[in-house]
Amino acid sequence: MSTDELDEEWPDPQPVNHPALSAGIISEVEQRVISRLSDRGYRFVQLSQNSIAMTLAAPDKDPTTGNIEEIPRNCIPDLDLQLSWNIIPHPRYEGFVAPEIGYIEFELTSAQRSSSYMLARQIARLQPEESANCHHSSDDMQFPSLEFSGNSSTDAIINPRLHLHDSRLMCCIEVSNTSPLAALENTWRGGFGYRGFTGTIKLKLRERPDKDALLAESERLLQSFLYEINVRHNITLNPRRRDSSVRYLALNRYRSSNIATARFPRTTIAPEVSALFNFASSAGRNYPLAFLSYYQTLEYFIPAAVRRNALSDIRKVLTDLRFERSSDESLLRLVSVAEGATNASEAQQFKTLLKECVRQEEIEEFLRNDLWGDHFTKRGPIVGVDPLNLSGTNTGLMERAADRIYRIRNRIVHAKDDPRYRDSPVLLPQSEEADALGPDVQLIRLLAIEVILDSQTR
């Protein structure tokens, strides 16, 4: 593909220093941006020397009462360019897709750095391969991004940008500050008002396939890039998943306690159990990790529960009026009970724990909560598990809950690439299923609280 052809698919943006960008005068480009934003539900508020104020306030409301977005006027040309694309929201990540030009952008999060400046510093220190020259590296063809500058006691970071290009595939990958359109969409972080470094990954593919093909190819490139930048540069990045904040806040509402009176602790709990439970609770949106930590909390109590259950069964055999010490049949029945407890599978032992320690009415009350929607039904998002539908008698509910928890645990722990496990594939982190696991995390949290409570009466 020639440079001219590439220039056609990535048109030159309007020059930033437009002569009409002066106080009190709205240029043709600015008028076009205001019109396009109006089509997206925004309302014009006011014009200042450096910005154009827009709001998403309802038409019947005073526009100054809504969240006002101050769009810097020097961002207008890039925003005009991006608004000309036929964009759609990315189905999985916080960002958007422009299928007609093969462009994708979404936000990244750093698992290692709490400071946006530190992420900017990491990116600024990386240098692309010399052979990876790309026409997008030139000033007038760069991917749109907001200006960023940060200072520390030792250095200054100005507009960090890592741009990588594959001349064979004619694809580009870039990590830089958010673009104007992404900033406008990302109002939960503060939009244009946020002064930190909001790293986004920008993918540009040579082909212009249909949306599904574009998303599949971009996902492959994304995961390869995230792996290599982790191994080669010790930078751990993850795409910010769409709607995860909404789900997380909803689940936190369920967890919130209304108890206002604090008390001196009365619960006797092993330090290991407390550490596991609190670690699970601090895992935040990492639902698979939280799930496993709550499961480990439950595992701590399995040996004691199995022993109690075995002793109870042994006592029943010994107190049975038909038991005869001189009878081989009676003695074999006693041996069978003991062997059953010793040889029980892990799944069966887990069922024993729940039946011994958890009140079924607590699970029933949990499942009646409207927050879960269809999650625990046959239409739920987690595959390879049975639903937990409430029925008239709820017979077998405890066994079904134990089976569901154990199957999810196995899908998180085991990653066998084997056709035999096709019905229960690995539950990957950063996947749609992982993002939807929150209600099951709340269920296993409830089970852990129940088991710990039961241990106080022993």
Short mmCIF file of C-alpha atoms in Angstrom, two decimals:
data_model
loop_
_atom_site.label_atom_id
_atom_site.label_comp_id
_atom_site.label_asym_id
_atom_site.label_seq_id
_atom_site.Cartn_x
_atom_site.Cartn_y
_atom_site.Cartn_z
CA MET A 1 0.00 0.00 0.00
CA SER A 2 1.40 3.39 -0.96
CA THR A 3 1.78 6.36 1.34
CA ASP A 4 -0.82 8.23 -0.70
CA GLU A 5 -3.35 5.45 -0.13
CA LEU A 6 -2.63 5.49 3.60
CA ASP A 7 -3.10 9.25 3.68
CA GLU A 8 -6.53 8.85 2.11
CA GLU A 9 -7.77 6.49 4.81
CA TRP A 10 -6.39 8.72 7.55
CA PRO A 11 -7.30 12.27 6.39
CA ASP A 12 -5.37 15.28 7.60
CA PRO A 13 -7.04 16.97 10.58
CA GLN A 14 -7.95 20.61 10.49
CA PRO A 15 -4.98 22.79 11.53
CA VAL A 16 -4.97 23.55 15.25
CA ASN A 17 -4.13 27.25 14.77
CA HIS A 18 -7.34 28.05 12.91
CA PRO A 19 -7.59 31.85 12.36
CA ALA A 20 -11.18 31.92 13.66
CA LEU A 21 -10.20 30.52 17.07
CA SER A 22 -10.53 33.81 18.89
CA ALA A 23 -12.73 34.96 21.73
CA GLY A 24 -16.38 35.47 20.90
CA ILE A 25 -16.15 34.04 17.37
CA ILE A 26 -17.29 30.52 16.58
CA SER A 27 -15.50 29.13 13.56
CA GLU A 28 -17.05 26.91 10.92
CA VAL A 29 -15.26 23.90 12.42
CA GLU A 30 -16.55 24.76 15.89
CA GLN A 31 -20.08 25.19 14.59
CA ARG A 32 -19.85 21.76 12.96
CA VAL A 33 -18.63 20.18 16.22
CA ILE A 34 -21.43 21.84 18.21
CA SER A 35 -23.97 20.57 15.66
CA ARG A 36 -22.59 17.02 15.77
CA LEU A 37 -22.54 17.04 19.56
CA SER A 38 -26.15 18.27 19.54
CA ASP A 39 -27.03 15.14 17.54
CA ARG A 40 -25.47 13.15 20.40
CA GLY A 41 -27.62 14.87 23.05
CA TYR A 42 -25.33 17.72 24.09
CA ARG A 43 -26.53 21.32 24.50
CA PHE A 44 -24.44 24.41 23.96
CA VAL A 45 -23.93 26.47 27.15
CA GLN A 46 -21.40 29.18 26.47
CA LEU A 47 -18.24 30.18 24.64
CA SER A 48 -15.09 31.46 26.30
CA GLN A 49 -11.68 32.38 25.01
CA ASN A 50 -10.25 28.91 25.64
CA SER A 51 -13.20 26.53 25.68
CA ILE A 52 -16.68 25.66 24.50
CA ALA A 53 -19.04 24.58 27.28
CA MET A 54 -21.52 21.79 26.48
CA THR A 55 -23.86 19.82 28.72
CA LEU A 56 -26.00 16.66 28.63
CA ALA A 57 -28.74 18.31 30.70
CA ALA A 58 -32.29 17.35 29.68
CA PRO A 59 -34.02 19.74 27.23
CA ASP A 60 -36.53 20.87 29.87
CA LYS A 61 -33.78 21.68 32.38
CA ASP A 62 -31.57 24.71 32.80
CA PRO A 63 -28.37 23.74 30.90
CA THR A 64 -26.22 25.14 33.71
CA THR A 65 -27.67 22.57 36.13
CA GLY A 66 -26.16 19.58 34.33
CA ASN A 67 -22.58 18.34 34.23
CA ILE A 68 -20.85 20.91 32.05
CA GLU A 69 -18.04 19.73 29.79
CA GLU A 70 -15.47 22.42 29.05
CA ILE A 71 -14.03 21.39 25.68
CA PRO A 72 -10.69 23.14 25.01
CA ARG A 73 -10.87 25.01 21.71
CA ASN A 74 -7.48 23.73 20.62
CA CYS A 75 -9.01 20.19 20.72
CA ILE A 76 -11.84 21.11 18.35
CA PRO A 77 -10.06 20.15 15.07
CA ASP A 78 -9.24 16.65 16.33
CA LEU A 79 -12.71 16.27 17.82
CA ASP A 80 -14.20 17.36 14.50
CA LEU A 81 -12.19 14.66 12.75
CA GLN A 82 -13.25 11.96 15.20
CA LEU A 83 -16.92 12.96 15.11
CA SER A 84 -16.83 12.45 11.33
CA TRP A 85 -16.11 8.77 11.87
CA ASN A 86 -19.02 6.38 12.07
CA ILE A 87 -18.24 5.19 15.58
CA ILE A 88 -19.96 2.65 17.79
CA PRO A 89 -19.27 1.82 21.46
CA HIS A 90 -16.79 -0.98 22.01
CA PRO A 91 -18.87 -3.94 23.24
CA ARG A 92 -16.38 -4.98 25.95
CA TYR A 93 -14.12 -2.09 26.82
CA GLU A 94 -14.52 1.59 27.74
CA GLY A 95 -13.95 3.06 24.31
CA PHE A 96 -15.21 3.02 20.75
CA VAL A 97 -14.78 1.41 17.34
CA ALA A 98 -14.72 3.06 13.90
CA PRO A 99 -15.18 0.03 11.61
CA GLU A 100 -15.05 1.98 8.35
CA ILE A 101 -11.46 3.07 8.95
CA GLY A 102 -10.38 0.10 11.11
CA TYR A 103 -9.71 2.23 14.20
CA ILE A 104 -10.29 1.20 17.82
CA GLU A 105 -9.56 3.07 21.05
CA PHE A 106 -10.22 2.20 24.67
CA GLU A 107 -8.85 3.01 28.10
CA LEU A 108 -6.08 1.10 29.83
CA THR A 109 -5.52 0.59 33.54
CA SER A 110 -2.20 -0.12 35.21
CA ALA A 111 -2.10 -2.87 37.82
CA GLN A 112 1.18 -1.54 39.22
CA ARG A 113 0.85 2.24 39.30
CA SER A 114 -1.67 4.22 41.31
CA SER A 115 -0.29 7.47 39.88
CA SER A 116 -1.20 8.41 36.32
CA TYR A 117 2.11 10.27 36.13
CA MET A 118 4.04 7.07 36.80
CA LEU A 119 2.27 5.32 33.92
CA ALA A 120 3.08 8.27 31.67
CA ARG A 121 6.70 8.03 32.77
CA GLN A 122 6.84 4.32 31.97
CA ILE A 123 5.46 4.90 28.47
CA ALA A 124 7.79 7.85 27.83
CA ARG A 125 10.84 5.70 28.58
CA LEU A 126 10.04 3.15 25.88
CA GLN A 127 11.48 3.59 22.40
CA PRO A 128 9.99 1.91 19.30
CA GLU A 129 12.15 -0.17 17.00
CA GLU A 130 14.00 1.91 14.43
CA SER A 131 12.59 -0.24 11.65
CA ALA A 132 9.06 0.49 12.77
CA ASN A 133 8.78 3.91 11.08
CA CYS A 134 5.20 4.79 10.29
CA HIS A 135 3.55 7.78 8.64
CA HIS A 136 1.42 8.17 11.79
CA SER A 137 4.60 9.24 13.59
CA SER A 138 4.67 12.55 11.74
CA ASP A 139 3.14 15.50 13.59
CA ASP A 140 0.31 16.06 11.12
CA MET A 141 -0.73 12.39 10.98
CA GLN A 142 -0.53 11.37 14.63
CA PHE A 143 -3.49 9.71 16.31
CA PRO A 144 -5.52 12.37 18.17
CA SER A 145 -4.60 12.71 21.84
CA LEU A 146 -4.90 15.38 24.52
CA GLU A 147 -1.79 17.24 25.56
CA PHE A 148 -0.21 16.08 28.81
CA SER A 149 2.65 17.41 30.86
CA GLY A 150 3.88 16.32 34.25
CA ASN A 151 6.87 17.15 36.39
CA SER A 152 8.76 15.48 39.18
CA SER A 153 11.89 16.38 41.08
CA THR A 154 14.03 14.70 38.42
CA ASP A 155 12.34 14.99 35.04
CA ALA A 156 9.43 16.29 33.01
CA ILE A 157 7.07 14.20 30.89
CA ILE A 158 5.45 15.88 27.89
CA ASN A 159 2.95 14.07 25.68
CA PRO A 160 4.23 10.50 26.16
CA ARG A 161 3.46 8.38 23.12
CA LEU A 162 4.51 4.85 22.20
CA HIS A 163 3.67 4.11 18.56
CA LEU A 164 4.43 0.67 17.10
CA HIS A 165 3.97 -0.37 13.50
CA ASP A 166 4.10 -3.66 11.59
CA SER A 167 4.93 -2.99 7.95
CA ARG A 168 3.96 -6.53 6.97
CA LEU A 169 0.48 -6.39 8.49
CA MET A 170 0.19 -2.62 7.99
CA CYS A 171 -1.17 -2.31 11.52
CA CYS A 172 -0.43 0.25 14.23
CA ILE A 173 -0.61 0.06 18.01
CA GLU A 174 -0.22 3.16 20.14
CA VAL A 175 -0.37 3.98 23.83
CA SER A 176 -0.82 7.69 24.50
CA ASN A 177 -3.06 10.09 26.35
CA THR A 178 -6.78 9.86 25.65
CA SER A 179 -8.16 11.37 22.47
CA PRO A 180 -10.73 14.21 22.59
CA LEU A 181 -13.63 11.91 21.70
CA ALA A 182 -12.61 9.31 24.30
CA ALA A 183 -12.29 12.06 26.92
CA LEU A 184 -15.77 13.29 26.04
CA GLU A 185 -17.20 9.79 26.42
CA ASN A 186 -15.29 9.13 29.65
CA THR A 187 -17.25 11.54 31.87
CA TRP A 188 -16.96 9.32 34.97
CA ARG A 189 -13.25 10.19 35.20
CA GLY A 190 -13.88 13.88 34.66
CA GLY A 191 -13.71 14.22 30.88
CA PHE A 192 -11.62 17.16 29.74
CA GLY A 193 -11.38 18.39 33.31
CA TYR A 194 -9.12 15.49 34.33
CA ARG A 195 -5.51 16.64 34.28
CA GLY A 196 -3.86 13.28 34.78
CA PHE A 197 -2.64 10.83 32.16
CA THR A 198 -5.50 8.66 30.92
CA GLY A 199 -3.65 6.08 28.87
CA THR A 200 -5.62 4.65 25.97
CA ILE A 201 -4.57 2.06 23.44
CA LYS A 202 -5.24 2.99 19.84
CA LEU A 203 -5.32 0.24 17.21
CA LYS A 204 -5.34 0.91 13.46
CA LEU A 205 -5.76 -2.07 11.15
CA ARG A 206 -5.00 -2.05 7.46
CA GLU A 207 -8.11 -3.91 6.42
CA ARG A 208 -11.63 -2.63 6.79
CA PRO A 209 -13.47 -5.84 7.66
CA ASP A 210 -16.89 -6.12 9.22
CA LYS A 211 -17.20 -5.16 12.86
CA ASP A 212 -16.92 -8.69 14.28
CA ALA A 213 -13.82 -9.47 12.22
CA LEU A 214 -12.25 -6.17 13.22
CA LEU A 215 -12.92 -6.82 16.92
CA ALA A 216 -11.51 -10.36 16.72
CA GLU A 217 -8.31 -9.20 15.00
CA SER A 218 -7.88 -6.26 17.37
CA GLU A 219 -8.32 -8.55 20.40
CA ARG A 220 -5.56 -10.82 19.12
CA LEU A 221 -3.19 -7.88 18.66
CA LEU A 222 -4.18 -6.42 22.03
CA GLN A 223 -3.46 -9.59 23.99
CA SER A 224 -0.10 -10.10 22.22
CA PHE A 225 0.87 -6.52 23.01
CA LEU A 226 -0.20 -6.76 26.68
CA TYR A 227 1.81 -9.97 27.10
CA GLU A 228 4.99 -8.61 25.51
CA ILE A 229 4.96 -5.27 27.32
CA ASN A 230 4.55 -7.24 30.56
CA VAL A 231 7.43 -9.67 29.92
CA ARG A 232 9.83 -7.30 28.13
CA HIS A 233 9.21 -4.11 30.12
CA ASN A 234 7.52 -5.21 33.37
CA ILE A 235 4.49 -3.02 32.66
CA THR A 236 1.14 -4.63 33.51
CA LEU A 237 -1.73 -3.07 31.61
CA ASN A 238 -5.35 -4.13 31.31
CA PRO A 239 -8.24 -2.77 29.25
CA ARG A 240 -10.93 -1.10 31.34
CA ARG A 241 -14.04 -3.18 30.91
CA ARG A 242 -17.36 -1.56 30.05
CA ASP A 243 -20.05 -1.36 32.77
CA SER A 244 -17.76 -2.87 35.40
CA SER A 245 -18.06 0.30 37.52
CA VAL A 246 -21.87 0.14 37.42
CA ARG A 247 -21.95 -3.55 38.42
CA TYR A 248 -19.35 -2.99 41.13
CA LEU A 249 -21.30 -0.15 42.72
CA ALA A 250 -24.52 -2.18 42.61
CA LEU A 251 -22.83 -5.11 44.35
CA ASN A 252 -21.36 -2.81 46.96
CA ARG A 253 -24.88 -1.61 47.73
CA TYR A 254 -25.78 -5.21 48.56
CA ARG A 255 -22.74 -5.58 50.82
CA SER A 256 -23.31 -2.32 52.67
CA SER A 257 -24.34 -2.80 56.29
CA ASN A 258 -26.86 -0.57 58.05
CA ILE A 259 -25.40 -1.25 61.50
CA ALA A 260 -24.28 2.08 62.92
CA THR A 261 -23.07 0.88 66.34
CA ALA A 262 -19.49 -0.39 66.54
CA ARG A 263 -18.65 -2.97 69.18
CA PHE A 264 -15.63 -4.57 70.78
CA PRO A 265 -14.91 -7.79 68.78
CA ARG A 266 -16.62 -10.92 70.06
CA THR A 267 -15.88 -13.30 67.18
CA THR A 268 -13.21 -15.90 67.78
CA ILE A 269 -11.54 -16.45 64.43
CA ALA A 270 -8.26 -17.98 63.31
CA PRO A 271 -5.83 -15.39 61.89
CA GLU A 272 -5.57 -17.40 58.65
CA VAL A 273 -9.33 -17.24 58.15
CA SER A 274 -9.51 -13.52 58.84
CA ALA A 275 -6.60 -12.85 56.45
CA LEU A 276 -8.22 -14.85 53.63
CA PHE A 277 -11.65 -13.27 54.13
CA ASN A 278 -10.33 -9.71 54.22
CA PHE A 279 -8.09 -10.30 51.21
CA ALA A 280 -11.10 -11.52 49.25
CA SER A 281 -13.07 -8.44 50.29
CA SER A 282 -10.25 -6.14 49.16
CA ALA A 283 -9.93 -7.72 45.69
CA GLY A 284 -12.37 -5.15 44.30
CA ARG A 285 -13.33 -5.80 40.68
CA ASN A 286 -11.00 -8.80 40.42
CA TYR A 287 -13.89 -11.20 40.90
CA PRO A 288 -12.04 -14.47 40.12
CA LEU A 289 -9.40 -13.64 42.76
CA ALA A 290 -12.06 -12.66 45.29
CA PHE A 291 -13.98 -15.86 44.55
CA LEU A 292 -10.93 -18.07 45.11
CA SER A 293 -10.03 -16.33 48.36
CA TYR A 294 -13.53 -16.80 49.73
CA TYR A 295 -13.35 -20.44 48.62
CA GLN A 296 -10.07 -20.83 50.53
CA THR A 297 -11.83 -19.36 53.56
CA LEU A 298 -14.42 -22.14 53.28
CA GLU A 299 -11.76 -24.80 52.65
CA TYR A 300 -10.23 -24.08 56.05
CA PHE A 301 -13.34 -25.53 57.72
CA ILE A 302 -13.81 -28.61 55.51
CA PRO A 303 -11.74 -31.11 57.61
CA ALA A 304 -13.60 -30.26 60.81
CA ALA A 305 -17.00 -30.46 59.10
CA VAL A 306 -16.19 -33.83 57.50
CA ARG A 307 -14.97 -35.21 60.85
CA ARG A 308 -18.14 -34.05 62.63
CA ASN A 309 -20.31 -35.59 59.93
CA ALA A 310 -18.37 -38.87 60.06
CA LEU A 311 -18.56 -39.04 63.85
CA SER A 312 -22.29 -38.37 63.70
CA ASP A 313 -22.77 -41.22 61.21
CA ILE A 314 -20.58 -43.54 63.31
CA ARG A 315 -22.60 -42.75 66.43
CA LYS A 316 -25.79 -43.55 64.54
CA VAL A 317 -24.39 -46.96 63.57
CA LEU A 318 -23.23 -47.68 67.12
CA THR A 319 -26.55 -46.68 68.69
CA ASP A 320 -28.59 -48.57 66.12
CA LEU A 321 -30.53 -51.27 68.00
CA ARG A 322 -29.63 -53.70 65.22
CA PHE A 323 -25.87 -53.23 65.72
CA GLU A 324 -24.08 -56.32 67.02
CA ARG A 325 -20.40 -56.26 67.90
CA SER A 326 -20.08 -59.91 67.04
CA SER A 327 -21.69 -59.44 63.63
CA ASP A 328 -19.38 -59.02 60.64
CA GLU A 329 -22.17 -57.25 58.77
CA SER A 330 -22.50 -54.66 61.55
CA LEU A 331 -18.76 -54.12 61.73
CA LEU A 332 -18.52 -53.78 57.95
CA ARG A 333 -21.26 -51.16 58.06
CA LEU A 334 -19.14 -49.23 60.58
CA VAL A 335 -16.04 -49.57 58.38
CA SER A 336 -18.03 -48.40 55.36
CA VAL A 337 -19.05 -45.20 57.15
CA ALA A 338 -15.45 -44.48 58.14
CA GLU A 339 -14.14 -45.19 54.65
CA GLY A 340 -16.85 -43.01 53.12
CA ALA A 341 -15.62 -40.04 55.11
CA THR A 342 -11.99 -40.76 54.26
CA ASN A 343 -12.47 -41.37 50.55
CA ALA A 344 -15.07 -38.71 49.82
CA SER A 345 -14.26 -36.52 46.84
CA GLU A 346 -13.43 -32.84 47.31
CA ALA A 347 -16.80 -31.92 45.78
CA GLN A 348 -18.63 -34.20 48.21
CA GLN A 349 -16.67 -32.82 51.15
CA PHE A 350 -17.63 -29.29 50.12
CA LYS A 351 -21.30 -30.29 50.03
CA THR A 352 -20.91 -31.75 53.50
CA LEU A 353 -19.46 -28.46 54.76
CA LEU A 354 -22.42 -26.43 53.50
CA LYS A 355 -25.04 -28.90 54.76
CA GLU A 356 -23.37 -28.94 58.18
CA CYS A 357 -22.80 -25.21 58.61
CA VAL A 358 -25.08 -23.09 56.40
CA ARG A 359 -28.70 -22.22 57.05
CA GLN A 360 -30.69 -22.84 53.87
CA GLU A 361 -33.09 -19.98 54.59
CA GLU A 362 -30.14 -17.57 54.28
CA ILE A 363 -29.47 -18.79 50.74
CA GLU A 364 -33.16 -18.54 49.90
CA GLU A 365 -33.31 -14.94 51.15
CA PHE A 366 -30.15 -14.12 49.19
CA LEU A 367 -31.59 -15.49 45.94
CA ARG A 368 -34.78 -13.43 46.32
CA ASN A 369 -32.81 -10.17 45.99
CA ASP A 370 -33.83 -8.26 42.86
CA LEU A 371 -30.22 -7.13 42.28
CA TRP A 372 -29.32 -10.48 40.71
CA GLY A 373 -31.84 -10.32 37.86
CA ASP A 374 -31.43 -13.47 35.70
CA HIS A 375 -27.93 -14.22 36.96
CA PHE A 376 -28.82 -17.43 38.83
CA THR A 377 -31.32 -18.66 36.22
CA LYS A 378 -30.80 -20.68 33.05
CA ARG A 379 -30.37 -17.37 31.21
CA GLY A 380 -27.47 -16.35 33.46
CA PRO A 381 -24.04 -15.40 32.04
CA ILE A 382 -21.97 -18.14 33.73
CA VAL A 383 -21.74 -21.31 31.64
CA GLY A 384 -21.19 -24.85 32.86
CA VAL A 385 -23.18 -24.38 36.09
CA ASP A 386 -26.70 -25.27 37.15
CA PRO A 387 -29.25 -22.55 37.97
CA LEU A 388 -30.34 -21.83 41.53
CA ASN A 389 -34.06 -21.38 40.96
CA LEU A 390 -36.29 -21.14 44.01
CA SER A 391 -39.16 -23.64 44.02
CA GLY A 392 -41.96 -24.48 46.40
CA THR A 393 -39.89 -26.69 48.66
CA ASN A 394 -36.38 -25.73 47.47
CA THR A 395 -35.39 -29.37 47.78
CA GLY A 396 -31.72 -29.90 47.01
CA LEU A 397 -30.95 -26.16 47.00
CA MET A 398 -27.92 -26.58 49.29
CA GLU A 399 -26.47 -29.33 47.07
CA ARG A 400 -27.04 -27.24 43.93
CA ALA A 401 -25.40 -24.20 45.54
CA ALA A 402 -22.38 -26.30 46.55
CA ASP A 403 -22.14 -27.80 43.07
CA ARG A 404 -22.31 -24.37 41.44
CA ILE A 405 -19.60 -22.91 43.67
CA TYR A 406 -17.33 -25.92 43.15
CA ARG A 407 -17.73 -25.87 39.36
CA ILE A 408 -16.91 -22.17 39.18
CA ARG A 409 -13.88 -22.75 41.37
CA ASN A 410 -12.65 -25.45 39.00
CA ARG A 411 -13.18 -23.25 35.95
CA ILE A 412 -11.03 -20.53 37.54
CA VAL A 413 -8.27 -22.85 38.77
CA HIS A 414 -7.94 -25.29 35.87
CA ALA A 415 -6.82 -24.18 32.41
CA LYS A 416 -6.55 -27.51 30.60
CA ASP A 417 -6.47 -27.20 26.81
CA ASP A 418 -8.38 -30.43 26.36
CA PRO A 419 -11.54 -31.17 24.31
CA ARG A 420 -12.87 -33.17 27.25
CA TYR A 421 -13.42 -29.90 29.13
CA ARG A 422 -15.26 -28.17 26.29
CA ASP A 423 -18.46 -27.87 28.35
CA SER A 424 -16.60 -26.18 31.21
CA PRO A 425 -13.91 -23.99 29.64
CA VAL A 426 -11.49 -21.99 31.74
CA LEU A 427 -13.00 -18.85 33.23
CA LEU A 428 -10.50 -16.26 32.06
CA PRO A 429 -9.71 -13.07 33.97
CA GLN A 430 -10.67 -9.88 32.11
CA SER A 431 -13.40 -11.83 30.28
CA GLU A 432 -17.10 -11.05 30.07
CA GLU A 433 -17.81 -13.99 32.37
CA ALA A 434 -15.27 -12.78 34.92
CA ASP A 435 -16.88 -9.35 34.84
CA ALA A 436 -20.28 -10.94 35.45
CA LEU A 437 -19.11 -13.09 38.36
CA GLY A 438 -19.97 -10.51 41.03
CA PRO A 439 -23.26 -12.08 42.24
CA ASP A 440 -21.53 -15.45 42.69
CA VAL A 441 -18.80 -13.67 44.67
CA GLN A 442 -21.51 -12.28 46.94
CA LEU A 443 -23.03 -15.76 47.29
CA ILE A 444 -19.75 -17.39 48.32
CA ARG A 445 -19.07 -14.46 50.66
CA LEU A 446 -22.41 -15.16 52.36
CA LEU A 447 -21.48 -18.86 52.66
CA ALA A 448 -18.14 -17.95 54.25
CA ILE A 449 -19.88 -15.71 56.80
CA GLU A 450 -22.34 -18.52 57.59
CA VAL A 451 -19.58 -21.10 58.10
CA ILE A 452 -17.57 -18.74 60.31
CA LEU A 453 -20.74 -18.04 62.32
CA ASP A 454 -21.33 -21.78 62.72
CA SER A 455 -17.79 -22.22 64.03
CA GLN A 456 -18.63 -19.89 66.95
CA THR A 457 -21.13 -22.43 68.30
CA ARG A 458 -18.77 -25.41 68.26
#
